[in-house]
């Protein structure tokens, strides 16, 4: 099964610590995984940011809200212990404990009210705020929104790139390569490139200042899919130019056969239009940073050392 939303973990967490003893969070990770019959693949699934396991993140957010409501305490770092209120909730709500139930605790309801942004519409009685009703922890919502914005931006970039003239496309490819650390300066990289006459460009890019390690480049501003014959021809060009590595860039896509051929050859990297647009985002080519948000968290080690 997929990893449940963070509210689904609330009652099972309280059930696992119902004996009143302190329990380590690492122990709960294992017991909850068994409870939900999660597979190794489920446990390894990461947030869109790729920095944390989705499973761990959702348990931590469930713990955070249970703590805010006073249903458990953390007597030591990484340790949980149920409270009398937590035991009372287990009896009062035998099927499910979620944020709707936690809002029966006045202190928790006040916490939710304080953290609602002014722009949000006041919810109907008994309903959850919009940002809390989707089953995603706040960090996941931020990651999901970031991924969605980047996907939309990548599509918009690809549309713009596909409409470039051959000379404009050449300059773009050069700037991306230089931003990634290849070719030295834009001037050096640009001198190494020359149009091939078929809406594509070919060139040798120096990977080191002396040019001892060279990368052969082919970039095609195409609408059609690139197939195996183009990859084999490109491989022959690598040999002719005595280049050990090659990068084939296209604004379109590669067929499965083309990818298989590149894999068999072993020294050719394929970048399709979507990969090119994501590199432009990652290295800041053709994009602007409109806003920067710093997401901070409590430094627990700081308070332990006071």
GROMACS .gro file of C-alpha atoms in nm:
model
  306
    1UNK     CA    1   0.000   0.000   0.000
    2UNK     CA    2   0.104   0.363  -0.036
    3UNK     CA    3   0.231   0.554   0.266
    4UNK     CA    4  -0.080   0.682   0.452
    5UNK     CA    5  -0.132   1.053   0.512
    6UNK     CA    6   0.008   1.189   0.837
    7UNK     CA    7  -0.329   1.195   1.015
    8UNK     CA    8  -0.364   0.818   0.966
    9UNK     CA    9  -0.057   0.770   1.188
   10UNK     CA   10  -0.199   0.955   1.489
   11UNK     CA   11  -0.406   0.683   1.655
   12UNK     CA   12  -0.157   0.400   1.579
   13UNK     CA   13   0.121   0.605   1.740
   14UNK     CA   14  -0.084   0.644   2.059
   15UNK     CA   15  -0.173   0.274   2.052
   16UNK     CA   16   0.194   0.173   2.031
   17UNK     CA   17   0.287   0.382   2.338
   18UNK     CA   18  -0.031   0.317   2.540
   19UNK     CA   19   0.162   0.133   2.814
   20UNK     CA   20   0.276   0.467   2.955
   21UNK     CA   21   0.646   0.393   2.916
   22UNK     CA   22   0.888   0.605   2.712
   23UNK     CA   23   0.937   0.472   2.357
   24UNK     CA   24   1.209   0.558   2.111
   25UNK     CA   25   1.095   0.704   1.780
   26UNK     CA   26   1.325   0.465   1.590
   27UNK     CA   27   1.134   0.173   1.744
   28UNK     CA   28   0.802   0.324   1.640
   29UNK     CA   29   0.921   0.356   1.280
   30UNK     CA   30   0.961  -0.022   1.263
   31UNK     CA   31   0.639  -0.107   1.447
   32UNK     CA   32   0.427   0.131   1.242
   33UNK     CA   33   0.574  -0.003   0.918
   34UNK     CA   34   0.462  -0.351   1.024
   35UNK     CA   35   0.121  -0.220   1.133
   36UNK     CA   36   0.052  -0.065   0.792
   37UNK     CA   37   0.221  -0.356   0.605
   38UNK     CA   38   0.444  -0.114   0.416
   39UNK     CA   39   0.689  -0.255   0.163
   40UNK     CA   40   1.060  -0.165   0.140
   41UNK     CA   41   0.971   0.043  -0.165
   42UNK     CA   42   0.711   0.234   0.041
   43UNK     CA   43   0.967   0.304   0.312
   44UNK     CA   44   1.226   0.427   0.061
   45UNK     CA   45   0.989   0.669  -0.117
   46UNK     CA   46   1.123   1.023  -0.082
   47UNK     CA   47   0.956   1.361  -0.066
   48UNK     CA   48   0.969   1.561  -0.392
   49UNK     CA   49   1.273   1.743  -0.250
   50UNK     CA   50   1.456   1.408  -0.230
   51UNK     CA   51   1.590   1.497   0.116
   52UNK     CA   52   1.373   1.286   0.347
   53UNK     CA   53   1.171   0.965   0.341
   54UNK     CA   54   0.800   1.037   0.305
   55UNK     CA   55   0.727   0.772   0.571
   56UNK     CA   56   0.948   0.937   0.834
   57UNK     CA   57   0.820   1.284   0.747
   58UNK     CA   58   0.455   1.188   0.795
   59UNK     CA   59   0.520   1.018   1.128
   60UNK     CA   60   0.708   1.324   1.251
   61UNK     CA   61   0.421   1.554   1.154
   62UNK     CA   62   0.171   1.324   1.326
   63UNK     CA   63   0.391   1.337   1.637
   64UNK     CA   64   0.413   1.718   1.611
   65UNK     CA   65   0.033   1.762   1.613
   66UNK     CA   66  -0.021   1.504   1.889
   67UNK     CA   67   0.235   1.689   2.097
   68UNK     CA   68   0.069   2.025   2.027
   69UNK     CA   69  -0.263   1.881   2.143
   70UNK     CA   70  -0.105   1.742   2.460
   71UNK     CA   71  -0.172   1.376   2.378
   72UNK     CA   72   0.195   1.286   2.414
   73UNK     CA   73   0.516   1.434   2.547
   74UNK     CA   74   0.882   1.408   2.447
   75UNK     CA   75   1.077   1.351   2.772
   76UNK     CA   76   1.401   1.322   2.573
   77UNK     CA   77   1.512   1.373   2.216
   78UNK     CA   78   1.370   1.100   1.994
   79UNK     CA   79   1.156   0.961   2.279
   80UNK     CA   80   0.773   0.967   2.307
   81UNK     CA   81   0.543   0.906   2.603
   82UNK     CA   82   0.164   0.910   2.612
   83UNK     CA   83  -0.025   1.146   2.846
   84UNK     CA   84  -0.351   1.090   3.032
   85UNK     CA   85  -0.523   1.301   2.769
   86UNK     CA   86  -0.380   1.071   2.503
   87UNK     CA   87  -0.522   0.766   2.678
   88UNK     CA   88  -0.856   0.943   2.710
   89UNK     CA   89  -0.856   1.009   2.333
   90UNK     CA   90  -0.794   0.640   2.261
   91UNK     CA   91  -1.110   0.556   2.456
   92UNK     CA   92  -1.311   0.848   2.318
   93UNK     CA   93  -1.220   0.785   1.951
   94UNK     CA   94  -1.181   0.408   1.898
   95UNK     CA   95  -1.174   0.428   1.516
   96UNK     CA   96  -0.977   0.734   1.411
   97UNK     CA   97  -0.791   1.030   1.557
   98UNK     CA   98  -0.717   1.317   1.323
   99UNK     CA   99  -0.698   1.694   1.325
  100UNK     CA  100  -1.075   1.729   1.349
  101UNK     CA  101  -1.069   1.533   1.674
  102UNK     CA  102  -0.764   1.719   1.805
  103UNK     CA  103  -0.949   2.048   1.764
  104UNK     CA  104  -1.173   1.947   2.055
  105UNK     CA  105  -0.870   2.041   2.269
  106UNK     CA  106  -0.901   2.420   2.321
  107UNK     CA  107  -0.523   2.483   2.320
  108UNK     CA  108  -0.483   2.296   1.992
  109UNK     CA  109  -0.781   2.471   1.832
  110UNK     CA  110  -0.621   2.804   1.927
  111UNK     CA  111  -0.290   2.690   1.775
  112UNK     CA  112  -0.467   2.613   1.446
  113UNK     CA  113  -0.647   2.947   1.453
  114UNK     CA  114  -0.324   3.142   1.512
  115UNK     CA  115  -0.143   2.969   1.228
  116UNK     CA  116  -0.410   3.028   0.966
  117UNK     CA  117  -0.295   3.294   0.719
  118UNK     CA  118  -0.512   3.609   0.685
  119UNK     CA  119  -0.578   3.534   0.317
  120UNK     CA  120  -0.752   3.208   0.397
  121UNK     CA  121  -1.129   3.200   0.392
  122UNK     CA  122  -1.287   3.130   0.727
  123UNK     CA  123  -1.394   2.762   0.720
  124UNK     CA  124  -1.744   2.647   0.786
  125UNK     CA  125  -1.809   2.519   1.141
  126UNK     CA  126  -1.642   2.185   1.200
  127UNK     CA  127  -1.435   2.200   0.880
  128UNK     CA  128  -1.056   2.202   0.870
  129UNK     CA  129  -0.854   2.490   0.725
  130UNK     CA  130  -0.784   2.429   0.357
  131UNK     CA  131  -0.410   2.379   0.407
  132UNK     CA  132  -0.472   2.105   0.665
  133UNK     CA  133  -0.748   1.908   0.494
  134UNK     CA  134  -0.553   1.751   0.210
  135UNK     CA  135  -0.370   1.486   0.415
  136UNK     CA  136  -0.025   1.624   0.342
  137UNK     CA  137   0.218   1.753   0.600
  138UNK     CA  138   0.321   2.119   0.548
  139UNK     CA  139   0.670   2.022   0.428
  140UNK     CA  140   0.515   1.789   0.171
  141UNK     CA  141   0.278   2.061   0.054
  142UNK     CA  142   0.574   2.296   0.004
  143UNK     CA  143   0.771   2.027  -0.181
  144UNK     CA  144   0.474   1.933  -0.397
  145UNK     CA  145   0.406   2.297  -0.486
  146UNK     CA  146   0.774   2.353  -0.567
  147UNK     CA  147   0.778   2.047  -0.794
  148UNK     CA  148   0.456   2.159  -0.965
  149UNK     CA  149   0.593   2.509  -1.028
  150UNK     CA  150   0.917   2.367  -1.173
  151UNK     CA  151   0.726   2.127  -1.399
  152UNK     CA  152   0.518   2.414  -1.534
  153UNK     CA  153   0.829   2.630  -1.576
  154UNK     CA  154   1.009   2.349  -1.761
  155UNK     CA  155   0.722   2.317  -2.008
  156UNK     CA  156   0.717   2.691  -2.067
  157UNK     CA  157   1.095   2.698  -2.119
  158UNK     CA  158   1.080   2.413  -2.371
  159UNK     CA  159   0.819   2.604  -2.572
  160UNK     CA  160   1.047   2.908  -2.582
  161UNK     CA  161   1.358   2.704  -2.670
  162UNK     CA  162   1.179   2.524  -2.956
  163UNK     CA  163   1.097   2.861  -3.113
  164UNK     CA  164   1.459   2.984  -3.118
  165UNK     CA  165   1.654   3.035  -3.437
  166UNK     CA  166   1.956   2.806  -3.496
  167UNK     CA  167   2.200   3.078  -3.388
  168UNK     CA  168   1.998   3.156  -3.075
  169UNK     CA  169   1.979   2.786  -2.992
  170UNK     CA  170   2.357   2.763  -3.031
  171UNK     CA  171   2.412   3.044  -2.782
  172UNK     CA  172   2.167   2.885  -2.540
  173UNK     CA  173   2.343   2.547  -2.548
  174UNK     CA  174   2.679   2.716  -2.496
  175UNK     CA  175   2.550   2.909  -2.195
  176UNK     CA  176   2.403   2.594  -2.037
  177UNK     CA  177   2.731   2.405  -2.082
  178UNK     CA  178   2.936   2.690  -1.936
  179UNK     CA  179   2.694   2.724  -1.643
  180UNK     CA  180   2.750   2.352  -1.575
  181UNK     CA  181   3.125   2.406  -1.567
  182UNK     CA  182   3.225   2.297  -1.918
  183UNK     CA  183   3.404   2.498  -2.184
  184UNK     CA  184   3.563   2.759  -1.960
  185UNK     CA  185   3.398   3.087  -2.064
  186UNK     CA  186   3.112   3.153  -2.305
  187UNK     CA  187   3.368   3.291  -2.550
  188UNK     CA  188   3.590   2.979  -2.531
  189UNK     CA  189   3.297   2.742  -2.563
  190UNK     CA  190   3.141   2.943  -2.845
  191UNK     CA  191   3.462   2.930  -3.048
  192UNK     CA  192   3.456   2.551  -3.025
  193UNK     CA  193   3.115   2.524  -3.188
  194UNK     CA  194   2.999   2.549  -3.547
  195UNK     CA  195   2.668   2.497  -3.722
  196UNK     CA  196   2.618   2.169  -3.902
  197UNK     CA  197   2.354   2.303  -4.142
  198UNK     CA  198   2.064   2.082  -4.029
  199UNK     CA  199   1.927   2.288  -3.741
  200UNK     CA  200   2.191   2.127  -3.525
  201UNK     CA  201   2.532   2.231  -3.394
  202UNK     CA  202   2.847   2.033  -3.348
  203UNK     CA  203   3.154   2.111  -3.149
  204UNK     CA  204   3.432   2.009  -2.917
  205UNK     CA  205   3.413   2.133  -2.559
  206UNK     CA  206   3.718   2.132  -2.336
  207UNK     CA  207   3.657   1.960  -2.003
  208UNK     CA  208   3.989   2.086  -1.865
  209UNK     CA  209   4.182   2.412  -1.926
  210UNK     CA  210   4.445   2.244  -2.147
  211UNK     CA  211   4.193   2.061  -2.360
  212UNK     CA  212   4.333   1.718  -2.277
  213UNK     CA  213   3.987   1.579  -2.205
  214UNK     CA  214   3.735   1.679  -2.471
  215UNK     CA  215   3.361   1.630  -2.503
  216UNK     CA  216   3.202   1.619  -2.844
  217UNK     CA  217   2.865   1.789  -2.862
  218UNK     CA  218   2.572   1.760  -3.097
  219UNK     CA  219   2.256   1.961  -3.038
  220UNK     CA  220   1.954   1.949  -3.266
  221UNK     CA  221   1.656   2.185  -3.253
  222UNK     CA  222   1.419   1.918  -3.378
  223UNK     CA  223   1.048   1.845  -3.351
  224UNK     CA  224   1.083   1.481  -3.458
  225UNK     CA  225   1.201   1.197  -3.233
  226UNK     CA  226   1.570   1.109  -3.251
  227UNK     CA  227   1.626   0.742  -3.340
  228UNK     CA  228   1.915   0.494  -3.330
  229UNK     CA  229   2.076   0.586  -3.668
  230UNK     CA  230   2.146   0.940  -3.545
  231UNK     CA  231   2.312   0.799  -3.230
  232UNK     CA  232   2.530   0.561  -3.431
  233UNK     CA  233   2.635   0.846  -3.661
  234UNK     CA  234   2.718   1.055  -3.358
  235UNK     CA  235   2.929   0.770  -3.218
  236UNK     CA  236   3.130   0.769  -3.542
  237UNK     CA  237   3.188   1.142  -3.502
  238UNK     CA  238   3.332   1.082  -3.155
  239UNK     CA  239   3.590   0.848  -3.305
  240UNK     CA  240   3.671   1.088  -3.589
  241UNK     CA  241   3.727   1.381  -3.351
  242UNK     CA  242   3.918   1.165  -3.100
  243UNK     CA  243   3.670   1.258  -2.828
  244UNK     CA  244   3.622   1.016  -2.541
  245UNK     CA  245   3.275   1.139  -2.447
  246UNK     CA  246   2.974   1.282  -2.620
  247UNK     CA  247   2.658   1.471  -2.533
  248UNK     CA  248   2.362   1.463  -2.770
  249UNK     CA  249   2.104   1.735  -2.699
  250UNK     CA  250   1.767   1.769  -2.869
  251UNK     CA  251   1.460   1.982  -2.811
  252UNK     CA  252   1.244   1.679  -2.897
  253UNK     CA  253   1.269   1.325  -2.754
  254UNK     CA  254   1.473   1.007  -2.796
  255UNK     CA  255   1.320   0.676  -2.898
  256UNK     CA  256   1.369   0.369  -2.679
  257UNK     CA  257   1.597   0.233  -2.950
  258UNK     CA  258   1.811   0.547  -2.940
  259UNK     CA  259   1.845   0.521  -2.563
  260UNK     CA  260   1.932   0.152  -2.587
  261UNK     CA  261   2.197   0.227  -2.852
  262UNK     CA  262   2.351   0.501  -2.638
  263UNK     CA  263   2.354   0.262  -2.343
  264UNK     CA  264   2.536  -0.005  -2.544
  265UNK     CA  265   2.795   0.244  -2.672
  266UNK     CA  266   2.849   0.362  -2.316
  267UNK     CA  267   3.011   0.704  -2.359
  268UNK     CA  268   2.718   0.908  -2.488
  269UNK     CA  269   2.483   1.113  -2.270
  270UNK     CA  270   2.138   1.193  -2.409
  271UNK     CA  271   1.954   1.511  -2.307
  272UNK     CA  272   1.602   1.554  -2.443
  273UNK     CA  273   1.401   1.874  -2.433
  274UNK     CA  274   1.266   1.817  -2.084
  275UNK     CA  275   1.614   1.739  -1.945
  276UNK     CA  276   1.753   2.052  -2.115
  277UNK     CA  277   1.482   2.275  -1.967
  278UNK     CA  278   1.540   2.132  -1.618
  279UNK     CA  279   1.913   2.198  -1.649
  280UNK     CA  280   1.829   2.556  -1.745
  281UNK     CA  281   1.625   2.586  -1.425
  282UNK     CA  282   1.891   2.422  -1.210
  283UNK     CA  283   2.176   2.637  -1.344
  284UNK     CA  284   1.979   2.961  -1.387
  285UNK     CA  285   1.988   2.996  -1.766
  286UNK     CA  286   1.694   3.184  -1.916
  287UNK     CA  287   1.510   3.207  -1.584
  288UNK     CA  288   1.473   3.466  -1.308
  289UNK     CA  289   1.432   3.415  -0.934
  290UNK     CA  290   1.118   3.603  -0.841
  291UNK     CA  291   1.102   3.528  -0.469
  292UNK     CA  292   1.321   3.347  -0.218
  293UNK     CA  293   1.173   3.188   0.093
  294UNK     CA  294   1.381   3.056   0.382
  295UNK     CA  295   1.214   2.765   0.561
  296UNK     CA  296   1.351   2.738   0.913
  297UNK     CA  297   1.311   2.471   1.181
  298UNK     CA  298   1.389   2.452   1.550
  299UNK     CA  299   1.753   2.366   1.628
  300UNK     CA  300   1.702   2.106   1.900
  301UNK     CA  301   2.075   2.068   1.962
  302UNK     CA  302   2.099   2.441   2.042
  303UNK     CA  303   1.847   2.412   2.323
  304UNK     CA  304   2.006   2.094   2.457
  305UNK     CA  305   2.336   2.279   2.499
  306UNK     CA  306   2.188   2.579   2.687
   0.00000   0.00000   0.00000
